[in-house]
Amino acid sequence: MLSSTLLNLLVLTSASTSASPISVPSFLSPLITALNPLTTLSPYAPSSSATCPTTALVRPASSGVGSAEAAYIKQRKSKADIALASWLSKSGLKFHKPKTYPTLGMTSSGGGYRALLCGAGVHQAFDGRDSNVSTSGLYQAMTYEAGLSGGSWLLSSIAANDWPTVSSLIDGLWAEAFQDSLFLPDGALAALALAEITKDIVAKQEAGFPPTLTDPWGRLLSTQLLYGNDGGVAKHFSDLSTLSNFTSFTVPYPIITSLGVKTQDGECLPGPNATQYEFSPYEFGSFDQGVAAFANTKYLGSSINNGKPVNNSCVTGFDNTGLILGTSSNLFNEVCAPISGLGLKMLSNDTVDLLGILNTAHEVTTRDEYAAYPNPFFNYSTSSLVSSESELHLVDGGEALQNNPIWPFLHRSSVDVLIVNDNSADTTNNYPNGSEILTTYVQAQSAGLTRMPAIPSVGTFISQGLNVRPTFFGCNSPKTMTIIYMPNTNYTYNSGQSTTKLQYSEAETRAMVANGVQIGTMGGNATWPQCLACGIMTKSGVKMPKQCEACLQEFCYN
């Protein structure tokens, strides 16, 4: 049964219509009263007094990746090549040394905690610091890493904590946090944490930046994913560029994706060709037509007109990591559609009262269904789709049935091989069937993007078992990247858990991750590491060892 506050929200017809005031949960009242004088001290509140940089805040996408990203990739690639050469040498195959080694990336799909935990297992299987399996060390060869929704939770938890191992995150953070979930609050400690989060939300409102449901959502997620006071409240996405593993170029460049909704046209859901936005430590924006521009991540929230700060005044602190991972997984706009998913579950009587928390800042309107960002592309020449809008309204990156964050790499020609870990819930038992990656192929063709390899129909996926084992797409296509598709499947544990499952016991967390390791190693298949090496090196331009013939015959689609 949905709460009365949700029913109030459902009947709203425009962003300017307010719902009835929502009472603060009674168990929070004394704590909020005690904490309220401190709201202005919360680091969650953006600051409007920053000095603007001398460099441009906005640039056109036509110039490709930004200069800061390009500089990072140049340094990262040299280290990744050494790691790839080392890993290939362990495969037992003798490859000729190429002029340049393939550039590798990996992606983690959406799917809530299921995606986070399965993706964490694949990550662990590739991380030479954290496992001793056939694929160990391949993570050190990655140049890029992208996450979407639940996959963004994984990527944020790793990156914002300065890239620790998955094992240390399980032991030091996840096992307890996922078992004692604040989404299902019980007891005084939970009440105190929720009061802290409420304080943060009010502080953002008082600073002149009205929060939406994505804000408490992201703050609650952060308490489970980020180290630091108040769930890592002081961590900002642009700060990733200052962390030791980033500055030493020892980790992949992180990207999180989200979708834009044309609320200005009365839409409440992203269409099939919705604008794909990406967040990175240096930039936020989109290559897609209608936006085709990028802004400096550090200064998100600033009032910008035609690429220049209004009154030469800039904002910092808007790019809170929790807000960004919450944006990539924001499903609250589900209230306008016949969908029963995680967004509606989070607004039910069964979970923490997000609407009540938000109402301490302002009365709820339909604007609050979206992650709202002051539009950095206002009046910008390349951004005709949004140039007249004061705000951008963003939602879960998988709502347009592209649940794998492949899109950024269709615009980065340097990426030769992309490992795609798909943890989507396409079937009734919450496993992928290929439909998400197929949609990406269809939309790429429609947009004239040629780097996406051909993807077969869902019927072919299922009939050939491509939904339960690794497959290489684009092996023999020099103009596309190679996608190494690794779907979630049950090797040692029923990993097809519901996306709406909000609580995992420690035993469940460890079992899910362990099954993810099996996904990464193909269940410990003896020939898999050699075949994976062959799949990667198809884009190297060197002659393949004879052993690769059987591997490519088995794993290459077409």
Coordinates of C-alpha atoms in Angstrom, one line a residue:
M1 CA 0.0 0.0 0.0
L2 CA 1.4 3.4 -0.9
S3 CA 1.6 6.2 1.7
S4 CA -0.8 9.1 1.6
T5 CA 2.1 11.4 0.8
L6 CA 2.8 9.4 -2.4
L7 CA -0.8 9.7 -3.3
N8 CA -0.6 13.4 -3.0
L9 CA 2.4 13.3 -5.3
L10 CA 0.6 11.2 -7.9
V11 CA -2.2 13.6 -8.5
L12 CA 0.1 16.5 -9.3
T13 CA -0.1 17.6 -12.9
S14 CA 2.7 20.2 -13.3
A15 CA 6.0 21.1 -11.6
S16 CA 4.5 24.3 -10.3
T17 CA 1.7 22.5 -8.3
S18 CA 2.5 21.8 -4.7
A19 CA 1.2 18.8 -2.7
S20 CA -0.2 19.1 0.8
P21 CA 2.5 19.6 3.5
I22 CA 3.9 16.4 4.7
S23 CA 4.6 15.9 8.4
V24 CA 8.1 15.1 9.6
P25 CA 8.4 11.5 10.9
S26 CA 7.8 11.8 14.6
F27 CA 10.9 9.8 15.6
L28 CA 13.0 12.5 13.8
S29 CA 11.5 15.6 15.3
P30 CA 13.6 15.9 18.5
L31 CA 16.8 15.1 16.7
I32 CA 16.1 17.5 13.9
T33 CA 15.3 20.2 16.4
A34 CA 18.7 19.6 18.1
L35 CA 20.5 19.6 14.8
N36 CA 18.7 22.4 13.1
P37 CA 21.0 25.2 14.3
L38 CA 23.9 23.4 12.6
T39 CA 22.3 23.2 9.1
T40 CA 24.4 25.9 7.7
L41 CA 27.5 24.0 8.7
S42 CA 26.7 20.9 6.6
P43 CA 29.2 20.4 3.8
Y44 CA 26.3 19.1 1.7
A45 CA 25.3 22.8 1.1
P46 CA 27.0 24.2 -2.0
S47 CA 29.0 27.4 -1.7
S48 CA 28.2 30.3 -3.9
S49 CA 31.3 32.3 -3.1
A50 CA 33.9 30.4 -5.2
T51 CA 36.4 32.2 -7.4
C52 CA 35.7 31.3 -11.0
P53 CA 38.5 29.6 -13.0
T54 CA 40.3 31.5 -15.8
T55 CA 39.6 28.6 -18.2
A56 CA 36.2 28.2 -19.9
L57 CA 33.4 26.6 -17.8
V58 CA 31.7 25.1 -20.9
R59 CA 33.1 23.8 -24.2
P60 CA 31.6 22.3 -27.3
A61 CA 31.6 18.5 -27.6
S62 CA 32.9 18.7 -31.1
S63 CA 36.4 18.9 -29.8
G64 CA 36.2 15.3 -28.5
V65 CA 37.2 14.5 -24.9
G66 CA 38.4 17.3 -22.7
S67 CA 42.0 18.2 -22.4
A68 CA 42.2 17.1 -18.7
E69 CA 40.7 13.7 -19.6
A70 CA 43.1 13.3 -22.6
A71 CA 46.1 14.2 -20.4
Y72 CA 45.0 11.6 -17.8
I73 CA 44.4 8.9 -20.4
K74 CA 47.8 9.5 -22.0
Q75 CA 49.5 8.8 -18.6
R76 CA 47.1 6.0 -17.7
K77 CA 47.5 4.1 -21.0
S78 CA 51.2 3.7 -20.6
K79 CA 50.7 2.0 -17.2
A80 CA 47.7 0.0 -18.5
D81 CA 49.8 -1.4 -21.4
I82 CA 52.5 -2.7 -19.0
A83 CA 49.8 -4.4 -16.9
L84 CA 48.1 -5.9 -20.1
A85 CA 51.4 -7.2 -21.3
S86 CA 52.1 -8.8 -17.9
W87 CA 48.6 -10.4 -17.8
L88 CA 48.9 -11.7 -21.4
S89 CA 52.2 -13.4 -20.5
K90 CA 50.4 -15.4 -17.8
S91 CA 47.9 -16.7 -20.3
G92 CA 50.4 -19.2 -21.8
L93 CA 50.0 -17.8 -25.3
K94 CA 52.8 -16.1 -27.1
F95 CA 51.5 -12.9 -28.8
H96 CA 53.7 -10.8 -31.0
K97 CA 54.3 -7.4 -29.4
P98 CA 52.0 -4.9 -31.1
K99 CA 52.8 -1.4 -32.0
T100 CA 50.2 -0.4 -29.5
Y101 CA 48.3 -2.6 -27.1
P102 CA 44.5 -2.4 -27.3
T103 CA 42.9 0.2 -25.0
L104 CA 40.5 -1.5 -22.5
G105 CA 37.4 -0.4 -20.7
M106 CA 34.8 -2.1 -18.5
T107 CA 31.3 -1.3 -17.6
S108 CA 28.9 -2.3 -14.7
S109 CA 25.2 -2.2 -15.5
G110 CA 22.2 -1.1 -13.5
G111 CA 20.2 -3.4 -11.3
G112 CA 20.4 -2.1 -7.7
Y113 CA 22.3 -4.1 -5.1
R114 CA 22.2 -7.1 -7.4
A115 CA 24.3 -5.2 -9.9
L116 CA 26.6 -3.7 -7.3
L117 CA 27.4 -7.1 -5.8
C118 CA 27.7 -9.1 -9.0
G119 CA 29.8 -6.3 -10.5
A120 CA 31.9 -6.3 -7.4
G121 CA 32.7 -10.0 -7.9
V122 CA 33.7 -9.4 -11.5
H123 CA 35.9 -6.5 -10.4
Q124 CA 37.5 -8.7 -7.7
A125 CA 38.1 -11.4 -10.3
F126 CA 40.1 -8.9 -12.4
D127 CA 41.9 -7.1 -9.6
G128 CA 45.4 -8.5 -9.1
R129 CA 45.5 -7.1 -5.5
D130 CA 42.4 -9.0 -4.5
S131 CA 42.3 -12.4 -6.1
N132 CA 44.4 -15.2 -7.3
V133 CA 42.4 -16.5 -10.3
S134 CA 43.0 -16.8 -14.0
T135 CA 41.8 -13.3 -14.7
S136 CA 43.6 -11.5 -11.8
G137 CA 45.6 -8.5 -13.0
L138 CA 43.3 -7.5 -15.9
Y139 CA 41.7 -4.7 -13.9
Q140 CA 45.1 -3.1 -13.7
A141 CA 45.1 -3.0 -17.6
M142 CA 41.9 -1.0 -17.8
T143 CA 42.0 2.6 -19.0
Y144 CA 38.3 3.4 -18.5
E145 CA 35.5 2.2 -16.2
A146 CA 31.9 3.2 -16.3
G147 CA 28.9 2.6 -14.1
L148 CA 25.1 3.1 -14.3
S149 CA 22.6 3.0 -11.5
G150 CA 23.6 0.0 -9.3
G151 CA 26.8 -0.1 -11.3
S152 CA 27.4 3.5 -10.4
W153 CA 27.0 2.6 -6.7
L154 CA 29.9 0.1 -7.2
L155 CA 32.0 2.5 -9.1
S156 CA 31.4 5.4 -6.7
S157 CA 32.2 3.2 -3.6
I158 CA 35.4 2.1 -5.2
A159 CA 36.5 5.5 -6.7
A160 CA 35.4 7.9 -4.0
N161 CA 37.2 5.7 -1.3
D162 CA 40.4 5.9 -3.4
W163 CA 40.1 2.5 -5.1
P164 CA 40.4 0.0 -2.2
T165 CA 39.8 -3.7 -2.9
V166 CA 36.4 -5.2 -2.9
S167 CA 37.4 -7.5 0.0
S168 CA 38.2 -4.5 2.1
L169 CA 34.9 -2.8 1.2
I170 CA 33.0 -5.9 2.2
D171 CA 34.8 -6.2 5.5
G172 CA 35.0 -2.5 6.4
L173 CA 31.7 -1.1 5.1
W174 CA 29.3 -3.1 2.9
A175 CA 28.6 -6.3 5.0
E176 CA 27.3 -4.3 8.0
A177 CA 25.7 -1.5 6.0
F178 CA 23.8 -3.8 3.7
Q179 CA 22.6 -5.9 6.5
D180 CA 21.5 -3.0 8.8
S181 CA 20.0 -0.9 5.9
L182 CA 19.0 2.6 6.7
F183 CA 16.3 2.2 4.0
L184 CA 14.6 -0.1 6.6
P185 CA 15.3 2.0 9.7
D186 CA 15.1 0.6 13.2
G187 CA 16.5 2.0 16.4
A188 CA 18.1 5.1 17.7
L189 CA 21.3 4.9 15.6
A190 CA 19.2 4.9 12.4
A191 CA 17.2 7.8 13.7
L192 CA 20.4 9.8 14.4
A193 CA 21.7 9.0 10.9
L194 CA 18.4 10.1 9.3
A195 CA 18.4 13.3 11.3
E196 CA 21.9 14.0 10.0
I197 CA 20.7 13.5 6.4
T198 CA 17.7 15.7 7.0
K199 CA 20.0 18.4 8.3
D200 CA 22.0 18.1 5.0
I201 CA 18.9 18.4 2.9
V202 CA 17.7 21.5 4.8
A203 CA 21.2 23.0 4.5
K204 CA 21.1 22.7 0.7
Q205 CA 17.7 24.4 0.6
E206 CA 18.9 27.2 2.8
A207 CA 21.9 27.7 0.6
G208 CA 19.5 28.5 -2.3
F209 CA 19.6 25.1 -4.1
P210 CA 16.2 23.4 -3.6
P211 CA 16.8 19.6 -3.2
T212 CA 14.6 16.9 -4.7
L213 CA 14.0 13.3 -3.7
T214 CA 17.3 12.3 -5.3
D215 CA 19.1 14.2 -2.6
P216 CA 18.0 12.1 0.5
W217 CA 18.1 9.0 -1.8
G218 CA 21.8 9.7 -2.6
R219 CA 22.6 10.6 1.0
L220 CA 21.1 7.3 2.2
L221 CA 23.0 5.4 -0.4
S222 CA 26.2 7.2 0.6
T223 CA 26.0 6.0 4.2
Q224 CA 26.4 2.4 2.8
L225 CA 29.0 3.1 0.1
L226 CA 31.3 5.9 1.3
Y227 CA 33.6 6.2 4.3
G228 CA 33.7 9.4 6.2
N229 CA 31.5 11.4 8.6
D230 CA 27.8 11.5 7.7
G231 CA 28.2 9.0 4.9
G232 CA 31.0 10.8 3.2
V233 CA 29.0 14.0 3.0
A234 CA 32.1 16.0 2.1
K235 CA 33.1 13.8 -0.9
H236 CA 32.7 15.5 -4.3
F237 CA 33.0 13.8 -7.7
S238 CA 35.5 16.4 -8.9
D239 CA 37.6 15.5 -5.8
L240 CA 38.4 12.1 -7.4
S241 CA 41.1 13.9 -9.4
T242 CA 42.9 14.7 -6.2
L243 CA 43.0 11.1 -4.7
S244 CA 46.4 9.3 -4.6
N245 CA 45.5 6.5 -6.9
F246 CA 44.2 8.9 -9.5
T247 CA 47.1 11.3 -9.4
S248 CA 49.5 8.3 -9.8
F249 CA 47.5 7.2 -12.9
T250 CA 47.1 3.6 -11.5
V251 CA 43.3 3.4 -11.9
P252 CA 40.8 3.6 -14.8
Y253 CA 39.2 6.9 -15.6
P254 CA 35.7 6.8 -14.1
I255 CA 32.4 7.7 -15.8
I256 CA 28.8 7.6 -14.5
T257 CA 25.8 8.0 -16.8
S258 CA 22.3 9.4 -16.5
L259 CA 19.4 10.3 -18.8
G260 CA 17.7 13.6 -19.4
V261 CA 14.0 14.0 -19.4
K262 CA 12.3 16.6 -21.6
T263 CA 10.0 17.9 -18.8
Q264 CA 9.7 21.1 -20.7
D265 CA 7.7 19.2 -23.3
G266 CA 5.5 17.6 -20.7
E267 CA 7.3 14.3 -20.7
C268 CA 8.0 12.5 -17.4
L269 CA 10.0 9.5 -18.8
P270 CA 13.0 9.5 -21.0
G271 CA 12.3 8.5 -24.6
P272 CA 14.2 5.8 -26.5
N273 CA 16.7 8.4 -27.8
A274 CA 16.9 10.4 -24.6
T275 CA 20.0 12.5 -24.0
Q276 CA 22.8 10.5 -22.5
Y277 CA 24.6 12.6 -19.9
E278 CA 27.9 11.5 -18.4
F279 CA 29.7 12.6 -15.2
S280 CA 33.5 12.3 -14.8
P281 CA 35.9 13.9 -12.3
Y282 CA 36.6 16.7 -14.8
E283 CA 33.4 17.2 -16.9
F284 CA 29.6 16.8 -17.0
G285 CA 27.7 16.9 -20.3
S286 CA 26.7 15.0 -23.4
F287 CA 28.0 14.3 -26.9
D288 CA 24.4 13.9 -28.1
Q289 CA 22.8 16.3 -30.6
G290 CA 20.8 19.0 -28.8
V291 CA 23.3 19.3 -26.0
A292 CA 26.7 18.6 -27.5
A293 CA 28.7 20.3 -24.8
F294 CA 30.5 19.7 -21.5
A295 CA 30.8 21.8 -18.3
N296 CA 33.4 21.7 -15.6
T297 CA 32.2 19.2 -12.9
K298 CA 33.7 21.2 -10.0
Y299 CA 31.6 24.2 -10.8
L300 CA 28.2 22.5 -11.4
G301 CA 25.5 24.5 -9.8
S302 CA 26.9 27.8 -11.1
S303 CA 24.6 30.2 -12.9
I304 CA 26.0 30.1 -16.5
N305 CA 24.8 32.0 -19.5
N306 CA 26.3 31.2 -22.9
G307 CA 29.2 29.3 -21.3
K308 CA 30.2 32.2 -19.0
P309 CA 29.5 32.7 -15.3
V310 CA 26.8 35.2 -14.4
N311 CA 28.3 38.1 -12.5
N312 CA 31.6 36.2 -12.5
S313 CA 30.4 34.2 -9.6
C314 CA 30.8 30.4 -9.3
V315 CA 29.4 27.6 -7.2
T316 CA 31.4 24.7 -5.7
G317 CA 30.2 21.7 -3.7
F318 CA 27.1 20.9 -5.8
D319 CA 28.8 17.8 -7.3
N320 CA 28.4 15.8 -4.2
T321 CA 29.2 12.1 -5.0
G322 CA 26.1 10.9 -3.3
L323 CA 24.0 13.2 -5.5
I324 CA 25.6 11.9 -8.6
L325 CA 25.3 8.2 -7.8
G326 CA 21.7 9.0 -6.7
T327 CA 21.1 10.7 -10.0
S328 CA 22.2 7.7 -12.0
S329 CA 19.8 5.5 -10.0
N330 CA 16.9 8.0 -9.7
L331 CA 13.6 6.2 -10.5
F332 CA 11.1 8.5 -8.7
N333 CA 9.6 9.6 -12.0
E334 CA 8.1 6.1 -12.1
V335 CA 5.1 7.6 -10.3
C336 CA 3.9 9.0 -13.7
A337 CA 3.9 5.6 -15.4
P338 CA 2.4 2.1 -14.9
I339 CA 5.7 0.8 -13.5
S340 CA 6.2 -1.0 -10.1
G341 CA 9.9 -0.8 -9.4
L342 CA 12.4 0.5 -7.0
G343 CA 11.3 4.1 -7.2
L344 CA 7.8 3.3 -6.0
K345 CA 9.1 0.9 -3.4
M346 CA 11.2 3.8 -1.9
L347 CA 8.0 5.9 -1.6
S348 CA 5.9 3.2 0.1
N349 CA 5.1 2.7 3.8
D350 CA 7.6 -0.1 3.9
T351 CA 10.7 2.0 3.8
V352 CA 12.2 5.2 5.1
D353 CA 10.0 8.3 4.6
L354 CA 12.0 10.1 1.9
L355 CA 9.0 12.4 1.2
G356 CA 8.9 13.4 4.9
I357 CA 12.6 14.1 4.9
L358 CA 12.3 16.3 1.8
N359 CA 9.3 18.1 3.2
T360 CA 11.5 19.5 6.0
A361 CA 13.1 21.6 3.2
H362 CA 10.0 22.4 1.1
E363 CA 6.6 21.2 0.0
V364 CA 6.9 18.5 -2.5
T365 CA 6.1 19.1 -6.2
T366 CA 6.5 17.0 -9.4
R367 CA 9.9 18.6 -9.9
D368 CA 11.1 16.5 -7.0
E369 CA 10.7 13.3 -9.0
Y370 CA 13.9 14.3 -10.9
A371 CA 17.5 15.1 -10.1
A372 CA 17.6 18.8 -10.7
Y373 CA 20.8 20.5 -11.9
P374 CA 21.1 24.2 -12.7
N375 CA 21.6 24.1 -16.5
P376 CA 25.2 24.9 -17.4
F377 CA 24.2 24.9 -21.1
F378 CA 21.7 27.8 -20.8
N379 CA 21.8 29.9 -23.9
Y380 CA 24.7 27.8 -25.3
S381 CA 24.9 27.7 -29.0
T382 CA 25.3 23.9 -29.5
S383 CA 22.6 23.0 -26.9
S384 CA 19.4 23.8 -28.7
L385 CA 17.4 21.1 -26.9
V386 CA 18.0 22.6 -23.4
S387 CA 19.4 26.1 -24.1
S388 CA 16.2 27.8 -22.9
E389 CA 15.8 25.7 -19.7
S390 CA 17.0 26.9 -16.3
E391 CA 17.4 23.3 -15.0
L392 CA 18.2 19.9 -16.4
H393 CA 16.1 17.0 -15.1
L394 CA 17.9 13.7 -14.9
V395 CA 16.9 10.1 -14.1
D396 CA 18.2 6.6 -13.9
G397 CA 20.6 5.9 -16.7
G398 CA 18.8 2.6 -17.6
E399 CA 15.2 3.9 -17.9
A400 CA 15.4 4.0 -21.8
L401 CA 16.3 0.2 -21.8
Q402 CA 20.0 0.8 -22.2
N403 CA 21.1 -0.6 -18.9
N404 CA 24.8 -0.9 -19.8
P405 CA 26.8 2.3 -19.9
I406 CA 28.2 1.7 -23.3
W407 CA 27.2 5.0 -24.8
P408 CA 30.3 7.1 -23.7
F409 CA 32.6 4.7 -25.5
L410 CA 30.8 5.1 -28.8
H411 CA 32.2 8.6 -28.7
R412 CA 35.7 7.6 -27.6
S413 CA 37.5 6.1 -30.6
S414 CA 40.5 5.2 -28.5
V415 CA 38.7 2.4 -26.7
D416 CA 39.3 -0.9 -28.6
V417 CA 37.8 -3.4 -26.2
L418 CA 35.0 -3.0 -23.8
I419 CA 34.1 -5.6 -21.1
V420 CA 30.4 -5.3 -20.4
N421 CA 29.1 -6.9 -17.3
D422 CA 25.3 -7.1 -17.7
N423 CA 23.3 -7.6 -14.5
S424 CA 19.9 -6.4 -15.9
A425 CA 16.6 -8.0 -14.8
D426 CA 15.1 -8.6 -18.2
T427 CA 13.5 -12.0 -17.3
T428 CA 11.0 -12.9 -14.7
N429 CA 13.8 -14.4 -12.6
N430 CA 15.9 -11.2 -12.8
Y431 CA 18.6 -12.2 -15.3
P432 CA 19.6 -10.5 -18.6
N433 CA 18.4 -11.7 -22.0
G434 CA 20.4 -9.4 -24.2
S435 CA 17.6 -6.8 -24.8
E436 CA 19.5 -4.0 -23.1
I437 CA 22.6 -4.2 -25.2
L438 CA 20.4 -4.8 -28.3
T439 CA 18.6 -1.5 -27.6
T440 CA 22.0 0.3 -27.5
Y441 CA 22.9 -1.2 -30.9
V442 CA 19.6 -0.1 -32.4
Q443 CA 19.9 3.5 -30.9
A444 CA 23.5 3.7 -32.0
Q445 CA 22.5 2.8 -35.6
S446 CA 19.7 5.4 -35.4
A447 CA 22.2 8.1 -34.2
G448 CA 24.7 7.2 -36.9
L449 CA 27.3 6.0 -34.4
T450 CA 29.4 3.3 -36.0
R451 CA 31.6 2.0 -33.2
M452 CA 28.9 -0.3 -31.8
P453 CA 29.2 -3.9 -33.1
A454 CA 26.2 -5.8 -34.4
I455 CA 24.1 -7.4 -31.7
P456 CA 21.6 -10.2 -32.4
S457 CA 18.0 -10.4 -31.5
V458 CA 16.8 -11.5 -28.1
G459 CA 15.6 -14.8 -29.6
T460 CA 19.0 -15.5 -30.9
F461 CA 20.5 -14.5 -27.5
I462 CA 18.4 -17.1 -25.8
S463 CA 18.5 -19.9 -28.4
Q464 CA 22.3 -19.7 -28.6
G465 CA 22.8 -19.3 -24.9
L466 CA 24.5 -16.0 -25.2
N467 CA 22.6 -14.8 -22.1
V468 CA 24.4 -17.3 -19.8
R469 CA 28.0 -17.2 -21.0
P470 CA 30.6 -14.7 -22.3
T471 CA 30.4 -13.7 -26.0
F472 CA 32.6 -11.5 -28.1
F473 CA 30.9 -9.0 -30.4
G474 CA 32.8 -7.2 -33.1
C475 CA 35.8 -9.6 -33.3
N476 CA 36.3 -9.2 -37.0
S477 CA 35.1 -5.7 -37.5
P478 CA 38.0 -3.2 -37.7
K479 CA 35.7 -0.2 -37.5
T480 CA 33.9 -1.1 -34.3
M481 CA 35.2 -1.9 -30.9
T482 CA 35.1 -5.4 -29.5
I483 CA 32.5 -5.9 -26.8
I484 CA 33.2 -8.8 -24.4
Y485 CA 29.8 -9.4 -23.0
M486 CA 29.6 -11.1 -19.5
P487 CA 26.1 -11.6 -18.3
N488 CA 25.0 -12.4 -14.8
T489 CA 24.2 -16.1 -14.4
N490 CA 24.0 -18.6 -11.6
Y491 CA 27.3 -20.4 -11.1
T492 CA 27.4 -20.9 -7.3
Y493 CA 24.5 -18.7 -6.1
N494 CA 21.1 -17.5 -7.3
S495 CA 22.3 -14.1 -8.2
G496 CA 19.0 -13.1 -9.9
Q497 CA 17.8 -11.2 -6.8
S498 CA 15.1 -8.6 -7.2
T499 CA 16.2 -5.0 -8.0
T500 CA 13.8 -3.9 -5.2
K501 CA 15.7 -6.0 -2.6
L502 CA 17.1 -3.4 -0.2
Q503 CA 18.7 -5.6 2.5
Y504 CA 21.3 -8.3 2.2
S505 CA 22.7 -10.4 5.1
E506 CA 26.4 -10.7 5.3
A507 CA 26.2 -14.2 4.0
E508 CA 24.1 -13.1 1.0
T509 CA 26.6 -10.3 0.3
R510 CA 29.5 -12.6 0.3
A511 CA 27.7 -15.2 -1.8
M512 CA 26.7 -12.7 -4.4
V513 CA 30.2 -11.4 -4.8
A514 CA 31.6 -14.9 -4.9
N515 CA 29.2 -15.7 -7.8
G516 CA 30.4 -12.5 -9.5
V517 CA 34.0 -13.8 -9.3
Q518 CA 32.7 -16.9 -11.1
I519 CA 31.2 -14.7 -13.8
G520 CA 34.6 -13.1 -14.3
T521 CA 36.4 -16.5 -14.6
M522 CA 33.6 -18.3 -16.5
G523 CA 33.1 -20.6 -13.6
G524 CA 36.8 -21.4 -13.5
N525 CA 36.8 -22.7 -17.1
A526 CA 40.4 -23.8 -17.8
T527 CA 40.5 -22.3 -21.4
W528 CA 38.7 -19.0 -20.5
P529 CA 41.8 -16.9 -19.7
Q530 CA 43.5 -17.8 -23.1
C531 CA 40.3 -17.2 -25.0
L532 CA 39.8 -13.9 -23.2
A533 CA 43.3 -12.9 -24.2
C534 CA 42.5 -13.8 -27.8
G535 CA 39.3 -11.7 -27.7
I536 CA 41.2 -8.7 -26.4
M537 CA 44.1 -9.0 -28.9
T538 CA 41.8 -9.2 -31.9
K539 CA 42.1 -5.4 -32.0
S540 CA 45.9 -5.4 -31.7
G541 CA 46.7 -5.9 -35.4
V542 CA 49.1 -8.8 -34.7
K543 CA 48.9 -12.3 -36.0
M544 CA 47.0 -14.5 -33.5
P545 CA 48.5 -17.6 -32.0
K546 CA 47.1 -20.8 -33.5
Q547 CA 45.3 -21.6 -30.2
C548 CA 43.2 -18.6 -30.7
E549 CA 41.4 -20.2 -33.7
A550 CA 39.3 -22.5 -31.5
C551 CA 38.7 -19.7 -29.0
L552 CA 37.4 -17.2 -31.5
Q553 CA 35.3 -19.9 -33.1
E554 CA 33.7 -20.5 -29.8
F555 CA 33.2 -17.0 -28.4
C556 CA 33.0 -14.6 -31.4
Y557 CA 29.5 -13.9 -32.6
N558 CA 29.7 -14.0 -36.4

